[in-house]
Coordinates of C-alpha atoms and ligand atoms in Angstrom, one line a residue:
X820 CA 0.0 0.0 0.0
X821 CA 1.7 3.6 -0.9
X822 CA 2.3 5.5 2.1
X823 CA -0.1 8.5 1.1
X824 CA -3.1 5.9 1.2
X825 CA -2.5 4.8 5.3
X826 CA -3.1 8.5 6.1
X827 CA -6.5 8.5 8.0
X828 CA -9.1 11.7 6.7
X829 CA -10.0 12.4 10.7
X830 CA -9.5 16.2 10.6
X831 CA -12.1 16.4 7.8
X832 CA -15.5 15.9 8.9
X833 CA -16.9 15.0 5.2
X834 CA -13.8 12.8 4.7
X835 CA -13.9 11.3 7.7
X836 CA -17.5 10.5 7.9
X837 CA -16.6 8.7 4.3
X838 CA -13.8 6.6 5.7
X839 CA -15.5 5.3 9.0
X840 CA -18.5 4.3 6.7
X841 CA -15.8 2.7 3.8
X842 CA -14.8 0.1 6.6
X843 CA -18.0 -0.6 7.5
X844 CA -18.7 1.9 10.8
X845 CA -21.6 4.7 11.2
X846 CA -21.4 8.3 12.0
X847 CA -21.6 7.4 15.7
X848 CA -18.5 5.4 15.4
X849 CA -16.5 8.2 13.7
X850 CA -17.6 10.3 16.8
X851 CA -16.6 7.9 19.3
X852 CA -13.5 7.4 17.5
X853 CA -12.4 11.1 18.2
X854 CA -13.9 11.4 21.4
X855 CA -11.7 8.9 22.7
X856 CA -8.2 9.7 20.6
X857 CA -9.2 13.5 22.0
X858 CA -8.8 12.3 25.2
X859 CA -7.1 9.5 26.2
X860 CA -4.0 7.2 24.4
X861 CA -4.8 5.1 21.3
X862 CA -4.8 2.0 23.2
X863 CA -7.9 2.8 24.8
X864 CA -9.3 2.5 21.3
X865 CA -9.7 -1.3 22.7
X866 CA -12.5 -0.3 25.0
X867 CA -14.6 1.8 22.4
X868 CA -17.2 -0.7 20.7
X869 CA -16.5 -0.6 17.2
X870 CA -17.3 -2.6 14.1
X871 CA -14.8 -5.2 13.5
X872 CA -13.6 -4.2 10.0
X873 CA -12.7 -0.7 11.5
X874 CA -10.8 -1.9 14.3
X875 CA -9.0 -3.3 11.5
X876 CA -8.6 -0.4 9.2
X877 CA -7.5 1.5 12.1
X878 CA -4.9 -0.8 13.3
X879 CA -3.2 -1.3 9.7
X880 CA -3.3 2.9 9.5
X881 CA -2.7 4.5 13.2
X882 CA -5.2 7.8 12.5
X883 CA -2.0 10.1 14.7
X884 CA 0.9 10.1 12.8
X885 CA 2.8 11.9 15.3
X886 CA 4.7 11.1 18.7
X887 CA 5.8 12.9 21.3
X888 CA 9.8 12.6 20.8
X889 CA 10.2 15.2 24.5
X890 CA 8.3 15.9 27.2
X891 CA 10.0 18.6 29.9
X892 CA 8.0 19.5 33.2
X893 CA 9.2 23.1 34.6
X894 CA 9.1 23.7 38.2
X895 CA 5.4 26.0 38.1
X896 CA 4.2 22.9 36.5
X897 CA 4.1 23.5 32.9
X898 CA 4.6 21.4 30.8
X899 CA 6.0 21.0 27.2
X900 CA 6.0 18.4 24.4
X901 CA 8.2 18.2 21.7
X902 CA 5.9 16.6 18.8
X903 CA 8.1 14.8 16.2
X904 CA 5.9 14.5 12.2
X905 CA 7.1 11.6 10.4
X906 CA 9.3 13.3 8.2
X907 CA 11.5 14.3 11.9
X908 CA 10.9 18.0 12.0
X909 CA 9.4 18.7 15.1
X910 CA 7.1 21.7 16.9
X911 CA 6.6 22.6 20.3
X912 CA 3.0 22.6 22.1
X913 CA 2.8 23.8 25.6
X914 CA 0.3 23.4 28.7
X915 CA 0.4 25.7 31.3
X916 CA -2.1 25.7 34.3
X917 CA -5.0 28.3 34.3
X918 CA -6.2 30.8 36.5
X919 CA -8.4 28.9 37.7
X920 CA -8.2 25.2 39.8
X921 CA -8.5 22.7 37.5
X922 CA -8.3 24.8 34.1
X923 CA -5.0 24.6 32.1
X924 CA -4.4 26.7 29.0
X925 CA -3.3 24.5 25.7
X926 CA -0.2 26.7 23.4
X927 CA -0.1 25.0 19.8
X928 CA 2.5 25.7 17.0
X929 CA 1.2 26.7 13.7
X930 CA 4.2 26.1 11.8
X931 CA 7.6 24.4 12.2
X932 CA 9.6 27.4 12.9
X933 CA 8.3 31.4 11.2
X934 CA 9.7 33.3 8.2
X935 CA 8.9 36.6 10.7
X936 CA 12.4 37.2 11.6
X937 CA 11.3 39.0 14.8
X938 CA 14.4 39.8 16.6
X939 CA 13.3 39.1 20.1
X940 CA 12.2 35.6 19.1
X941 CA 14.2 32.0 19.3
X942 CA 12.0 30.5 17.0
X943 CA 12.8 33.1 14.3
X944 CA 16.5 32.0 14.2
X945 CA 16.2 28.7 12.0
X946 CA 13.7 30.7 9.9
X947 CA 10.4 28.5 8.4
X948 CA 11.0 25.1 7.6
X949 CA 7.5 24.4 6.7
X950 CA 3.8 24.6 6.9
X951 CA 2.0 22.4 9.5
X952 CA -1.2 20.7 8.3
X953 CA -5.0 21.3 10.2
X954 CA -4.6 17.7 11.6
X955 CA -0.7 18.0 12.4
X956 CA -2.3 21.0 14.6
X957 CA -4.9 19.4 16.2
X958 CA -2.7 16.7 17.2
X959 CA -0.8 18.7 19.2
X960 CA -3.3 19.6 21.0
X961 CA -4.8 16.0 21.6
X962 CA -1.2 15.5 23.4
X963 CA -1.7 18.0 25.8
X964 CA -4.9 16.6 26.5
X965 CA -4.0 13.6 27.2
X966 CA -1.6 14.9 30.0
X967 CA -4.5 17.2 31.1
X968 CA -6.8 14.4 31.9
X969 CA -4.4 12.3 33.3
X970 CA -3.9 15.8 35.8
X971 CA -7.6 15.7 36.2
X972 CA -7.1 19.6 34.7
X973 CA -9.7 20.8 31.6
X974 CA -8.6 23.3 29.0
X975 CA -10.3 26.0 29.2
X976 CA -8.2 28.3 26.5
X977 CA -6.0 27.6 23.3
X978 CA -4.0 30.4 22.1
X979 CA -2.1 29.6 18.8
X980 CA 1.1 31.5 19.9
X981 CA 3.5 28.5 19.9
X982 CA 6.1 28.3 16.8
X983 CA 5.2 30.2 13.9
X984 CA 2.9 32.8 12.2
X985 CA -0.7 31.4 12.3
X986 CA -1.8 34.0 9.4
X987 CA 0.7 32.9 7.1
X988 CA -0.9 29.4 7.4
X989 CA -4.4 29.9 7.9
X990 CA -6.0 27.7 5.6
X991 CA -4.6 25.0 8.1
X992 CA -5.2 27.3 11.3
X993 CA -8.7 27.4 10.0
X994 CA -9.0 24.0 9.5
X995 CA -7.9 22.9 13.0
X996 CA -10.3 25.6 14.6
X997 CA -13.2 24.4 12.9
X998 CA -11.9 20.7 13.8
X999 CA -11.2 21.8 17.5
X1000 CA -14.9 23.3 17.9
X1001 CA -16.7 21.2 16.4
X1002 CA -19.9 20.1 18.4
X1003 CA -19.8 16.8 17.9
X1004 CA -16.4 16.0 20.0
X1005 CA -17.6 18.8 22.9
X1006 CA -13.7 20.0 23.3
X1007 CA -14.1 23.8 22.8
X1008 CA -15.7 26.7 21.7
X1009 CA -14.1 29.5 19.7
X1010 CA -14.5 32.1 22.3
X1011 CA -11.9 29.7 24.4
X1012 CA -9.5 30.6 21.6
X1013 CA -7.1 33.3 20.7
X1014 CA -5.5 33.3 17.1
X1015 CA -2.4 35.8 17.4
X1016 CA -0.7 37.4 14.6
X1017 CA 2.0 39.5 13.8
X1018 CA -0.6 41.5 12.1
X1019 CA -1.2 40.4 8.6
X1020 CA -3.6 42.4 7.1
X1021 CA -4.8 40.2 4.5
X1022 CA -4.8 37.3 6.6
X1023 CA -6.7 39.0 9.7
X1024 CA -9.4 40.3 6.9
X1025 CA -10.1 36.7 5.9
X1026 CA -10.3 35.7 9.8
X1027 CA -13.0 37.8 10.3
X1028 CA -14.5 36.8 7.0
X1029 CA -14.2 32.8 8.3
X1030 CA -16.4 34.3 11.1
X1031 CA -15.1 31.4 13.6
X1032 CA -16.0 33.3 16.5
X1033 CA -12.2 33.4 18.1
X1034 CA -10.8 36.3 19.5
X1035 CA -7.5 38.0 18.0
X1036 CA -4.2 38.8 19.4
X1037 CA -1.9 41.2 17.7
X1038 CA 1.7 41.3 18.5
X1039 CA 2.7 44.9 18.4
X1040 CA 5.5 45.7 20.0
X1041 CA 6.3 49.6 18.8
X1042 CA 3.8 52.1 18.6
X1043 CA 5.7 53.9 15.7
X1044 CA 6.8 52.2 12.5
X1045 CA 10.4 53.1 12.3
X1046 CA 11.3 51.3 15.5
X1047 CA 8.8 48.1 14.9
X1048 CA 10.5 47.5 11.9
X1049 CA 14.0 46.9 13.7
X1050 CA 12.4 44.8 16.3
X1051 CA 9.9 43.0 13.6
X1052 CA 11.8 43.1 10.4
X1053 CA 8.8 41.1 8.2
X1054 CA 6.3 42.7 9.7
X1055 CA 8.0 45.7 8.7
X1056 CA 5.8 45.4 5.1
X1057 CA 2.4 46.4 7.1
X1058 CA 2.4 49.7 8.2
X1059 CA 0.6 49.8 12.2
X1060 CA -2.4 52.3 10.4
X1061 CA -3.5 49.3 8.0
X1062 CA -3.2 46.6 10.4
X1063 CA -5.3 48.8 13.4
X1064 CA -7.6 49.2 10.6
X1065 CA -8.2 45.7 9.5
X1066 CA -7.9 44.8 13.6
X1067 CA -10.9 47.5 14.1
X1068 CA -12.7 46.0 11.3
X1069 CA -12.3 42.5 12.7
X1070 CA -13.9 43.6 16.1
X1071 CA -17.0 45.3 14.3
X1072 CA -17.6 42.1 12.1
X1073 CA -17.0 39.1 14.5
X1074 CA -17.9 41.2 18.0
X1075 CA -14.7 39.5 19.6
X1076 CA -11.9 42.1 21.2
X1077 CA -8.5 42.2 19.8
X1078 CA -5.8 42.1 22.2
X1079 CA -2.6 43.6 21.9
X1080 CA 0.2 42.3 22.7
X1081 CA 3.3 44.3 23.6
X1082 CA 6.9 42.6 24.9
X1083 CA 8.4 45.2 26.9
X1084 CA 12.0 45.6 26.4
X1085 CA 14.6 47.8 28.3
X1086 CA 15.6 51.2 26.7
X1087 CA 13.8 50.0 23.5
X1088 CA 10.4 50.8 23.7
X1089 CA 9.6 51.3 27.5
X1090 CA 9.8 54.5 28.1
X1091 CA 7.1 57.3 29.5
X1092 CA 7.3 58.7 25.6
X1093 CA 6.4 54.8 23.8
X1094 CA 3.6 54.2 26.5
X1095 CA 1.9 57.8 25.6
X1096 CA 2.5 57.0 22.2
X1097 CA 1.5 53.3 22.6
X1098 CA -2.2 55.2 24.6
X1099 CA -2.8 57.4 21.6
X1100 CA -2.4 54.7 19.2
X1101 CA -5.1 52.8 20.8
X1102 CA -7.3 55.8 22.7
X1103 CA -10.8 54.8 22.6
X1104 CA -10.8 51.9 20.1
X1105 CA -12.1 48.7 22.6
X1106 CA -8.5 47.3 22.6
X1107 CA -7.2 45.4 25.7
X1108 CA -3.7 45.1 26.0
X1109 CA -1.0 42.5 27.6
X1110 CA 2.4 43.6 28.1
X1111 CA 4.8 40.7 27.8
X1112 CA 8.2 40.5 30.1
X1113 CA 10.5 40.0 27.6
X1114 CA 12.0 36.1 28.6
X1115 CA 15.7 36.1 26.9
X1116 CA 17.0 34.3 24.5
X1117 CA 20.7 35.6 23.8
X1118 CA 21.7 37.0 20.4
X1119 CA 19.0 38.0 18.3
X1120 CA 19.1 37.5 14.2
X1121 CA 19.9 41.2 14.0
X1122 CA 23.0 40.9 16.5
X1123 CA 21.3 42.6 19.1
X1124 CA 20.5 41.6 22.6
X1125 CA 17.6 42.2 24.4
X1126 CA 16.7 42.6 27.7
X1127 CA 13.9 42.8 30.5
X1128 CA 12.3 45.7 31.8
X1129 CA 12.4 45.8 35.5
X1130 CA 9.6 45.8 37.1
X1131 CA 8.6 49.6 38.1
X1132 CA 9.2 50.8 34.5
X1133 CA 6.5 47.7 33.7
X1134 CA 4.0 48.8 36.4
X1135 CA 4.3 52.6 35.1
X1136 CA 3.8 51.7 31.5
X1137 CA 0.7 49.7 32.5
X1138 CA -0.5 52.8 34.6
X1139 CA 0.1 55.1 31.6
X1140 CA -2.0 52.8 29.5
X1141 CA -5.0 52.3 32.2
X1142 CA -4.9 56.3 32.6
X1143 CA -5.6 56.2 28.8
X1144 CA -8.8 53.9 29.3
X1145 CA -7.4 50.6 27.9
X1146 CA -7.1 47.5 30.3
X1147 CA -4.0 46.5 30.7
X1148 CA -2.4 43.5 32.3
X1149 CA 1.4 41.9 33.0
X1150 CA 1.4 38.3 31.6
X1151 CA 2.9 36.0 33.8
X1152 CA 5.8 34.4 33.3
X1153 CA 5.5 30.8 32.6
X1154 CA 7.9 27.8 32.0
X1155 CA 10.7 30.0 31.7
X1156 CA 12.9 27.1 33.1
X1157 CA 12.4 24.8 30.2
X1158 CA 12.2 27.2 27.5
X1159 CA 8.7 26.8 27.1
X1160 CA 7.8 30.2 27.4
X1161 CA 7.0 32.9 25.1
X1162 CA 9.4 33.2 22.3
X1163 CA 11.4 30.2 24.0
X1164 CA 10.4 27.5 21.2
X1165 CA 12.6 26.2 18.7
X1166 CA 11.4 22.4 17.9
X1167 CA 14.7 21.0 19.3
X1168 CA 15.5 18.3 21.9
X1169 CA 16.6 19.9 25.1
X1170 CA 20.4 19.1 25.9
X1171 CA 18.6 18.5 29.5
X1172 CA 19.2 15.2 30.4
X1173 CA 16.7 15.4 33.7
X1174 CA 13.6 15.6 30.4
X1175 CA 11.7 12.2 31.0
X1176 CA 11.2 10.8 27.7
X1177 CA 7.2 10.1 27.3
X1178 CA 5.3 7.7 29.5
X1179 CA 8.5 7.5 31.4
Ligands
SAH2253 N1 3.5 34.7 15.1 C1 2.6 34.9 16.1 C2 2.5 33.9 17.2 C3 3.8 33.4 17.8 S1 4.7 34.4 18.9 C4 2.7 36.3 16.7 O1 3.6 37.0 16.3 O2 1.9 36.7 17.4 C5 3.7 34.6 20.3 C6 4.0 35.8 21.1 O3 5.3 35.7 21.8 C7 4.1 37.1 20.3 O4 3.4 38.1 20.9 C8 5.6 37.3 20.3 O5 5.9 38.6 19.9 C9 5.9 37.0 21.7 N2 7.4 36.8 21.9 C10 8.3 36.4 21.0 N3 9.5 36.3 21.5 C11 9.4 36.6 22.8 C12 10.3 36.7 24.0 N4 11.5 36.4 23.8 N5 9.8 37.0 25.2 C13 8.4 37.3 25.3 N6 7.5 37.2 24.3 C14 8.0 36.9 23.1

């Protein structure tokens, strides 16, 4: 059999539906079928009652194709996977506990590695290797949901702010959305998740056009063009008046809010001057905003290094911005120890030797 004809349609309900009833199963089965592989490790496949001809087909073609080749636990208790595809390039997908007991919040990758250069940014050194596909994104998150149930912990949010630039592959990112809140497998609904973008014009216009019902996040960074094209070389081609407009525009057609993200970095674009400038950028307009401690990562592409803002320069730029009417918050910091925090992820095996392999 070639190789191409073992891949299992799951991700595509039409497909799917197709291939369960080729072998012989009903649409019941085909729900069953992802119920469980959403949840819990193929094995427990056994359990499920299925015809036998699609036990069968399922054996000879494993519907997940990939494997978890890492798994690193940081001290706050996230945790991150490093998800190997069967042609060895690997992503990152992260689960970090929620707010809330018993919530955990899900980080997937959209590509492996991001052609967006931004200078801050680990993943941005090896540059794009390629696109990931809708079910090569949803398997990511069906790892990390198997470790939450095993933790007895429900996610509650998805945010696609892992490895690369959702926008530029949003066919896929799409895809996996519409996969991922999908009645039938009850896993989530899009106001539990938060596409963010660089800020792709284009690509945010035919978001709101998809009318998915997810909310945005735009990563923003500089408040005047000049400087956000040092610190965000491709994003650079979108000047911030057409990509405010197209995020305004997104917020009047889908009724979600656009967040904006903002990674604070010493004696580049914390001071009193960028925070006003940063207010009357976004005065008025129903933004919210996140500043981002910056977590290091050595050398950027440009040579550069960056680092941290300390803390009081943090609090007064969030005060600035609160005095301007926009609700600000300080991400936490999370995983930093692993890497797995933002801007941390590169797709490699950590030279860690303390990492426990999976279902170690
Ligand atoms: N390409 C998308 C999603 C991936 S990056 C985007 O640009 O939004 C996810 C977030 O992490 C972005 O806001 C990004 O700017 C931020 N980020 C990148 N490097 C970082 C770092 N070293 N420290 C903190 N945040 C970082």
């Amino acid at each position: 059999m070639p190789a191409e004809s073992a891949i299992v349609p799951w991700c595509d309900p039409v497909q799917w539906d197709a291939w369960v009833g080729h072998h012989g199963g009903r649409p019941l089965h085909a729900r069953r079928i992802i119920k469980t592989l959403a949840r819990k490790p193929l094995s427990d496949l056994a359990d499920v009652e299925l015809p036998r001809s699609l036990r069968v087909a399922l054996a000879a073609a494993p519907p997940l194709r990939s494997r978890i080749a890492q798994r690193q636990v940081a001290a706050d208790g996230t945790v991150k996977l490093l998800v190997q595809y069967p042609d060895g390039l690997c992503v990152e997908a992260v689960l970090m506990n929620g707010d809330r007991p018993g919530c955990c919040a899900a980080c997937l990758s959209s590509q492996i590695g991001c052609a967006m250069a931004c200078d801050f940014c680990a993943t941005a050194r090896g540059g794009l290797r390629r696109n990931l596909s809708a079910d090569e994104i949803v398997e990511q998150f069906f790892w990390l949901n198997h470790h939450a149930e095993a933790a007895d912990c429900r996610i509650a949010s998805v945010v696609y702010m892992g490895m690369g630039e959702p926008l530029a592959n949003l066919a896929a990112a799409e895809a996996s959305i519409r996969f991922l809140t999908d009645p039938r497998w009850n896993l989530l609904g899009p106001r539990q998740i938060t596409v963010s973008t660089v800020g792709i014009p284009a690509g945010i216009a035919r978001l709101a056009e998809a009318q998915l019902g997810v909310h945005l996040a735009w990563s923003l960074h500089a408040a005047d063009d000049a400087l956000r094209r040092t610190l965000l070389p491709a994003a650079g081609h979108w000047p911030i008046a057409q990509t405010l407009t197209e995020c305004r525009r997104f917020m009047q057609q889908t009724n979600r809010y656009v967040t904006i993200s903002y990674c604070l970095l010493r004696d580049v674009n914390d001071s009193p001057a960028c925070a006003a400038a940063l207010s009357g950028l976004l005065a008025a307009s129903g933004f919210h905003v996140n500043l981002i401690p910056l977590n290091q990562i050595g050398t950027g592409l440009s040579g550069a290094v960056y680092h941290p803002s300390d803390k009081q320069t943090a609090l007064n730029f969030q005060q600035t911005l609160i005095a301007a009417g926009l609700p600000t918050h300080i991400r936490r910091r999370r995983g930093q120890d692993i890497a797995a925090a933002c801007g941390q992820l590169q797709g490699a095996h950590a030279a860690d030797k303390s990492a426990a392999p999976y279902g170690a």
